[in-house]
Amino acid sequence: MSHVSYEQSKKNVVKGLILLAVVTLIEVIISLFGKGHIFKGVHGNVIVLAICGLLITAFSLYKAYFIVYEFMHMKYEVKGLAMSVLLPTLLLVWAIIAFFQEGNAWKNRREDVQKRNAQPITPAQEGSLLSPDTYQIDWKG
């Protein structure tokens, strides 16, 4: 770690906190703009929501980078140690993407099950191999 005086360290921490506060304030303003609280006409616009989402993601990633490198002192560490800490975060990002995909698959499957449950249920026909207490769903999916 670099050798800095106590006063210089305090100044660096205050600068970092001010930077994080400003970036967070910008994120809040972008979010309010994207949801239509600042200008009423942009609420349903998909392009505006996408741009706002990308900006908020970029600012959040910058804040995470700054916190890890400055407050967790990763910029002062050996590169191998820093990578051994930072690279597993890619697994976390992958897990989040995978959970969103899985959740979407469950949502689509749920709609399919609801369609099947809405179909009329009829008793099994005479002469079939099914017992008379078995019901069939006529599914034309």
Coordinates of N, CA and C in Angstrom, one line a residue:
M1 N 0.8 -1.2 0.0 CA 0.0 0.0 0.0 C 0.9 1.2 0.0
S2 N 0.4 2.3 -0.6 CA 1.2 3.5 -0.7 C 1.3 4.1 0.7
H3 N 2.3 4.9 0.9 CA 2.5 5.5 2.2 C 2.0 7.0 2.1
V4 N 0.8 7.2 2.7 CA 0.2 8.5 2.6 C 0.0 8.9 4.1
S5 N -0.1 10.2 4.3 CA -0.3 10.7 5.6 C -1.8 10.5 6.0
Y6 N -2.0 10.6 7.3 CA -3.4 10.4 7.8 C -4.3 11.4 7.2
E7 N -3.9 12.7 7.1 CA -4.7 13.8 6.5 C -5.0 13.5 5.1
Q8 N -4.0 13.1 4.3 CA -4.2 12.8 2.9 C -5.2 11.6 2.7
S9 N -5.1 10.6 3.6 CA -6.0 9.5 3.6 C -7.4 9.9 3.8
K10 N -7.6 10.8 4.8 CA -9.0 11.3 5.1 C -9.5 12.1 3.9
K11 N -8.7 12.9 3.2 CA -9.1 13.6 2.0 C -9.5 12.7 0.9
N12 N -8.7 11.6 0.7 CA -9.1 10.6 -0.3 C -10.4 10.0 0.0
V13 N -10.7 9.6 1.2 CA -11.9 9.0 1.6 C -13.1 9.9 1.4
V14 N -12.9 11.2 1.8 CA -14.0 12.2 1.6 C -14.3 12.4 0.1
K15 N -13.2 12.5 -0.7 CA -13.4 12.6 -2.2 C -14.1 11.4 -2.7
G16 N -13.7 10.2 -2.3 CA -14.4 9.0 -2.7 C -15.9 9.0 -2.4
L17 N -16.2 9.4 -1.1 CA -17.6 9.4 -0.7 C -18.4 10.4 -1.5
I18 N -17.8 11.6 -1.7 CA -18.5 12.6 -2.5 C -18.7 12.1 -4.0
L19 N -17.7 11.5 -4.5 CA -17.9 10.9 -5.9 C -19.0 9.9 -5.9
L20 N -19.0 9.0 -4.9 CA -20.1 7.9 -4.9 C -21.5 8.6 -4.7
A21 N -21.5 9.6 -3.9 CA -22.8 10.3 -3.7 C -23.3 11.0 -4.9
V22 N -22.4 11.6 -5.7 CA -22.8 12.3 -6.9 C -23.2 11.3 -7.9
V23 N -22.5 10.2 -8.1 CA -22.9 9.1 -9.0 C -24.3 8.5 -8.6
T24 N -24.5 8.3 -7.4 CA -25.8 7.8 -6.9 C -26.9 8.8 -7.2
L25 N -26.6 10.1 -7.0 CA -27.6 11.1 -7.3 C -28.0 11.1 -8.8
I26 N -27.0 11.0 -9.6 CA -27.2 10.9 -11.1 C -28.0 9.7 -11.4
E27 N -27.8 8.6 -10.8 CA -28.6 7.4 -11.0 C -30.0 7.6 -10.6
V28 N -30.3 8.2 -9.5 CA -31.6 8.5 -9.1 C -32.3 9.4 -10.1
I29 N -31.7 10.4 -10.5 CA -32.3 11.4 -11.5 C -32.6 10.6 -12.8
I30 N -31.7 9.8 -13.3 CA -31.9 9.0 -14.5 C -33.1 8.1 -14.3
S31 N -33.2 7.5 -13.1 CA -34.3 6.6 -12.8 C -35.7 7.3 -12.8
L32 N -35.7 8.5 -12.2 CA -36.9 9.3 -12.1 C -37.3 9.8 -13.5
F33 N -36.3 10.1 -14.3 CA -36.6 10.5 -15.7 C -37.1 9.3 -16.5
G34 N -36.5 8.2 -16.4 CA -37.0 7.0 -17.1 C -38.4 6.5 -16.8
K35 N -38.8 6.7 -15.5 CA -40.1 6.3 -15.1 C -41.2 7.4 -15.3
G36 N -40.7 8.6 -15.8 CA -41.7 9.6 -16.2 C -42.1 10.5 -15.1
H37 N -41.3 10.6 -14.0 CA -41.6 11.5 -12.9 C -41.1 12.9 -13.2
I38 N -40.1 13.1 -14.1 CA -39.6 14.4 -14.4 C -40.3 15.0 -15.6
F39 N -40.4 14.2 -16.7 CA -41.1 14.6 -17.8 C -42.2 13.6 -18.1
K40 N -43.5 14.0 -18.1 CA -44.6 13.1 -18.2 C -44.7 12.2 -19.5
G41 N -44.1 12.7 -20.6 CA -44.3 12.0 -21.8 C -43.4 10.8 -22.1
V42 N -42.4 10.5 -21.2 CA -41.5 9.5 -21.5 C -41.7 8.2 -20.8
H43 N -42.8 8.1 -20.1 CA -43.1 6.9 -19.2 C -43.2 5.6 -20.0
G44 N -43.9 5.6 -21.1 CA -44.1 4.3 -21.8 C -43.1 4.0 -22.9
N45 N -42.1 4.9 -23.1 CA -41.2 4.8 -24.3 C -40.1 3.8 -23.9
V46 N -40.1 2.7 -24.8 CA -39.2 1.6 -24.5 C -37.7 2.0 -24.8
I47 N -37.5 2.8 -25.7 CA -36.1 3.3 -26.0 C -35.5 4.1 -24.9
V48 N -36.3 5.0 -24.3 CA -35.9 5.7 -23.1 C -35.6 4.8 -22.0
L49 N -36.5 3.9 -21.7 CA -36.3 2.9 -20.6 C -35.0 2.1 -20.8
A50 N -34.7 1.7 -22.1 CA -33.5 0.9 -22.3 C -32.3 1.7 -22.1
I51 N -32.3 3.0 -22.6 CA -31.1 3.9 -22.4 C -30.9 4.1 -20.9
C52 N -32.0 4.4 -20.2 CA -31.9 4.7 -18.8 C -31.3 3.5 -18.1
G53 N -31.8 2.3 -18.4 CA -31.3 1.1 -17.8 C -29.8 0.8 -18.1
L54 N -29.4 1.1 -19.3 CA -28.0 0.9 -19.6 C -27.1 1.9 -18.8
L55 N -27.6 3.2 -18.7 CA -26.9 4.2 -18.0 C -26.8 3.8 -16.5
I56 N -27.9 3.4 -15.9 CA -27.9 3.0 -14.5 C -26.9 1.8 -14.3
T57 N -26.9 0.9 -15.2 CA -26.0 -0.3 -15.1 C -24.6 0.2 -15.2
A58 N -24.3 1.1 -16.1 CA -22.9 1.6 -16.3 C -22.5 2.3 -15.0
F59 N -23.3 3.2 -14.5 CA -22.9 3.9 -13.3 C -22.8 2.9 -12.1
S60 N -23.6 1.9 -12.0 CA -23.5 1.0 -10.9 C -22.2 0.2 -11.0
L61 N -21.9 -0.2 -12.2 CA -20.6 -1.0 -12.4 C -19.4 -0.1 -12.1
Y62 N -19.5 1.2 -12.4 CA -18.4 2.1 -12.0 C -18.3 2.3 -10.5
K63 N -19.4 2.4 -9.8 CA -19.4 2.5 -8.4 C -18.8 1.2 -7.8
A64 N -19.2 0.0 -8.3 CA -18.6 -1.2 -7.8 C -17.1 -1.3 -8.0
Y65 N -16.7 -0.9 -9.2 CA -15.2 -0.8 -9.5 C -14.5 0.1 -8.6
F66 N -15.0 1.3 -8.3 CA -14.4 2.2 -7.5 C -14.3 1.7 -6.0
I67 N -15.4 1.2 -5.6 CA -15.4 0.7 -4.2 C -14.4 -0.5 -4.0
V68 N -14.3 -1.4 -5.0 CA -13.4 -2.5 -4.9 C -11.9 -2.0 -5.0
Y69 N -11.7 -1.1 -5.9 CA -10.3 -0.7 -6.1 C -9.8 0.3 -5.1
E70 N -10.7 1.1 -4.6 CA -10.2 2.2 -3.7 C -10.4 1.7 -2.2
F71 N -11.6 1.4 -1.9 CA -11.9 1.1 -0.4 C -11.5 -0.3 0.0
M72 N -11.4 -1.2 -1.0 CA -10.9 -2.6 -0.6 C -9.4 -2.7 -1.0
H73 N -8.8 -1.6 -1.4 CA -7.4 -1.5 -1.6 C -6.9 -2.5 -2.7
M74 N -7.7 -2.8 -3.7 CA -7.2 -3.8 -4.7 C -6.2 -3.1 -5.6
K75 N -6.2 -1.8 -5.8 CA -5.3 -1.2 -6.7 C -3.9 -1.2 -6.1
Y76 N -3.7 -1.5 -4.8 CA -2.4 -1.6 -4.2 C -1.9 -3.0 -4.1
E77 N -2.7 -4.0 -4.5 CA -2.3 -5.4 -4.4 C -1.6 -5.9 -5.6
V78 N -1.0 -7.1 -5.4 CA -0.4 -7.8 -6.6 C -1.5 -8.2 -7.5
K79 N -1.2 -8.1 -8.8 CA -2.2 -8.4 -9.8 C -2.8 -9.8 -9.7
G80 N -2.0 -10.8 -9.3 CA -2.6 -12.2 -9.2 C -3.6 -12.2 -8.0
L81 N -3.4 -11.6 -6.9 CA -4.3 -11.5 -5.8 C -5.6 -10.8 -6.2
A82 N -5.4 -9.7 -6.9 CA -6.5 -8.9 -7.3 C -7.4 -9.7 -8.3
M83 N -6.8 -10.4 -9.2 CA -7.6 -11.2 -10.1 C -8.3 -12.4 -9.4
S84 N -7.6 -13.0 -8.4 CA -8.3 -14.1 -7.7 C -9.5 -13.6 -6.9
V85 N -9.6 -12.4 -6.6 CA -10.7 -11.8 -5.9 C -11.8 -11.3 -7.0
L86 N -11.3 -10.7 -8.0 CA -12.3 -10.1 -9.0 C -12.9 -11.1 -10.0
L87 N -12.1 -12.0 -10.4 CA -12.6 -12.9 -11.4 C -13.8 -13.8 -11.0
P88 N -13.9 -14.2 -9.7 CA -15.1 -14.9 -9.3 C -16.4 -14.1 -9.4
T89 N -16.2 -12.8 -9.4 CA -17.4 -12.0 -9.5 C -18.1 -12.2 -10.9
L90 N -17.3 -12.6 -11.9 CA -17.9 -13.0 -13.2 C -18.9 -14.1 -13.0
L91 N -18.6 -15.0 -12.1 CA -19.5 -16.1 -11.9 C -20.8 -15.6 -11.3
L92 N -20.7 -14.6 -10.4 CA -21.9 -14.0 -9.9 C -22.8 -13.3 -11.0
V93 N -22.1 -12.6 -11.9 CA -22.9 -12.0 -13.0 C -23.5 -13.1 -13.9
W94 N -22.8 -14.2 -14.1 CA -23.3 -15.3 -14.9 C -24.5 -15.9 -14.2
A95 N -24.4 -16.1 -12.8 CA -25.5 -16.6 -12.1 C -26.8 -15.8 -12.2
I96 N -26.6 -14.5 -12.1 CA -27.7 -13.5 -12.2 C -28.4 -13.7 -13.6
I97 N -27.6 -13.7 -14.6 CA -28.2 -13.9 -16.0 C -28.9 -15.2 -16.1
A98 N -28.3 -16.3 -15.5 CA -28.9 -17.6 -15.6 C -30.2 -17.6 -14.8
F99 N -30.3 -17.0 -13.7 CA -31.5 -17.0 -12.9 C -32.6 -16.2 -13.6
F100 N -32.3 -15.1 -14.3 CA -33.3 -14.4 -15.1 C -33.8 -15.3 -16.2
Q101 N -32.9 -16.0 -16.9 CA -33.4 -16.9 -17.9 C -34.3 -18.0 -17.4
E102 N -33.9 -18.6 -16.3 CA -34.7 -19.7 -15.7 C -36.0 -19.2 -15.2
G103 N -36.0 -18.0 -14.6 CA -37.3 -17.4 -14.2 C -38.2 -17.1 -15.4
N104 N -37.7 -16.7 -16.5 CA -38.5 -16.5 -17.7 C -39.0 -17.8 -18.2
A105 N -38.2 -18.9 -18.2 CA -38.7 -20.2 -18.6 C -39.9 -20.7 -17.7
W106 N -39.7 -20.4 -16.4 CA -40.8 -20.8 -15.5 C -42.0 -20.0 -15.7
K107 N -41.9 -18.7 -16.0 CA -43.1 -17.9 -16.3 C -43.8 -18.4 -17.6
N108 N -43.0 -18.7 -18.6 CA -43.6 -19.3 -19.9 C -44.3 -20.6 -19.6
R109 N -43.7 -21.4 -18.8 CA -44.2 -22.7 -18.5 C -45.5 -22.6 -17.7
R110 N -45.5 -21.6 -16.8 CA -46.7 -21.4 -16.0 C -47.9 -21.0 -16.8
E111 N -47.7 -20.2 -17.9 CA -48.8 -19.8 -18.8 C -49.3 -21.0 -19.5
D112 N -48.4 -21.9 -19.9 CA -48.7 -23.1 -20.6 C -49.6 -24.0 -19.7
V113 N -49.2 -24.1 -18.4 CA -50.0 -24.9 -17.5 C -51.4 -24.3 -17.3
Q114 N -51.5 -23.0 -17.2 CA -52.8 -22.3 -17.0 C -53.7 -22.6 -18.2
K115 N -53.1 -22.6 -19.4 CA -53.9 -22.9 -20.6 C -54.4 -24.3 -20.5
R116 N -53.6 -25.3 -20.1 CA -54.0 -26.6 -20.0 C -55.1 -26.8 -18.9
N117 N -55.0 -26.1 -17.8 CA -56.0 -26.2 -16.8 C -57.3 -25.6 -17.2
A118 N -57.3 -24.7 -18.2 CA -58.6 -24.1 -18.6 C -59.3 -25.0 -19.6
Q119 N -58.7 -26.1 -20.1 CA -59.3 -27.1 -21.0 C -60.4 -27.9 -20.2
P120 N -61.4 -28.2 -20.9 CA -62.5 -29.1 -20.2 C -61.9 -30.5 -20.0
I121 N -62.4 -31.0 -18.9 CA -61.9 -32.4 -18.5 C -63.1 -33.3 -18.8
T122 N -62.9 -34.4 -19.5 CA -64.0 -35.3 -19.8 C -63.6 -36.7 -19.3
P123 N -64.6 -37.5 -18.9 CA -64.3 -38.9 -18.4 C -63.7 -39.7 -19.6
A124 N -63.0 -40.7 -19.2 CA -62.4 -41.6 -20.3 C -63.6 -42.3 -21.0
Q125 N -63.4 -42.6 -22.3 CA -64.5 -43.2 -23.1 C -64.5 -44.7 -22.8
E126 N -65.7 -45.2 -23.1 CA -66.0 -46.6 -22.9 C -65.1 -47.4 -23.9
G127 N -64.6 -48.5 -23.5 CA -63.8 -49.4 -24.4 C -62.4 -49.0 -24.5
S128 N -61.9 -47.9 -23.9 CA -60.5 -47.6 -23.9 C -59.8 -48.4 -22.9
L129 N -58.5 -48.3 -22.9 CA -57.7 -49.0 -22.0 C -57.6 -48.3 -20.6
L130 N -58.1 -47.1 -20.5 CA -58.1 -46.4 -19.2 C -59.3 -46.8 -18.4
S131 N -59.1 -46.8 -17.1 CA -60.2 -47.1 -16.2 C -61.3 -46.0 -16.2
P132 N -62.5 -46.4 -15.8 CA -63.6 -45.4 -15.9 C -63.4 -44.2 -14.9
D133 N -62.6 -44.3 -13.9 CA -62.4 -43.2 -13.0 C -61.3 -42.2 -13.5
T134 N -60.7 -42.5 -14.7 CA -59.7 -41.6 -15.2 C -60.3 -40.6 -16.1
Y135 N -59.8 -39.4 -16.0 CA -60.3 -38.3 -16.8 C -59.2 -37.9 -17.8
Q136 N -59.6 -37.4 -19.0 CA -58.7 -37.0 -20.0 C -58.9 -35.5 -20.3
I137 N -57.8 -34.9 -20.7 CA -57.8 -33.5 -21.2 C -57.5 -33.5 -22.6
D138 N -58.4 -32.9 -23.4 CA -58.2 -32.8 -24.8 C -57.4 -31.6 -25.1
W139 N -56.1 -31.8 -25.3 CA -55.1 -30.7 -25.5 C -54.7 -30.6 -26.9
K140 N -54.9 -29.4 -27.4 CA -54.5 -29.1 -28.8 C -53.6 -27.9 -28.8
G141 N -52.4 -28.2 -28.3 CA -51.4 -27.1 -28.0 C -50.6 -26.7 -29.1

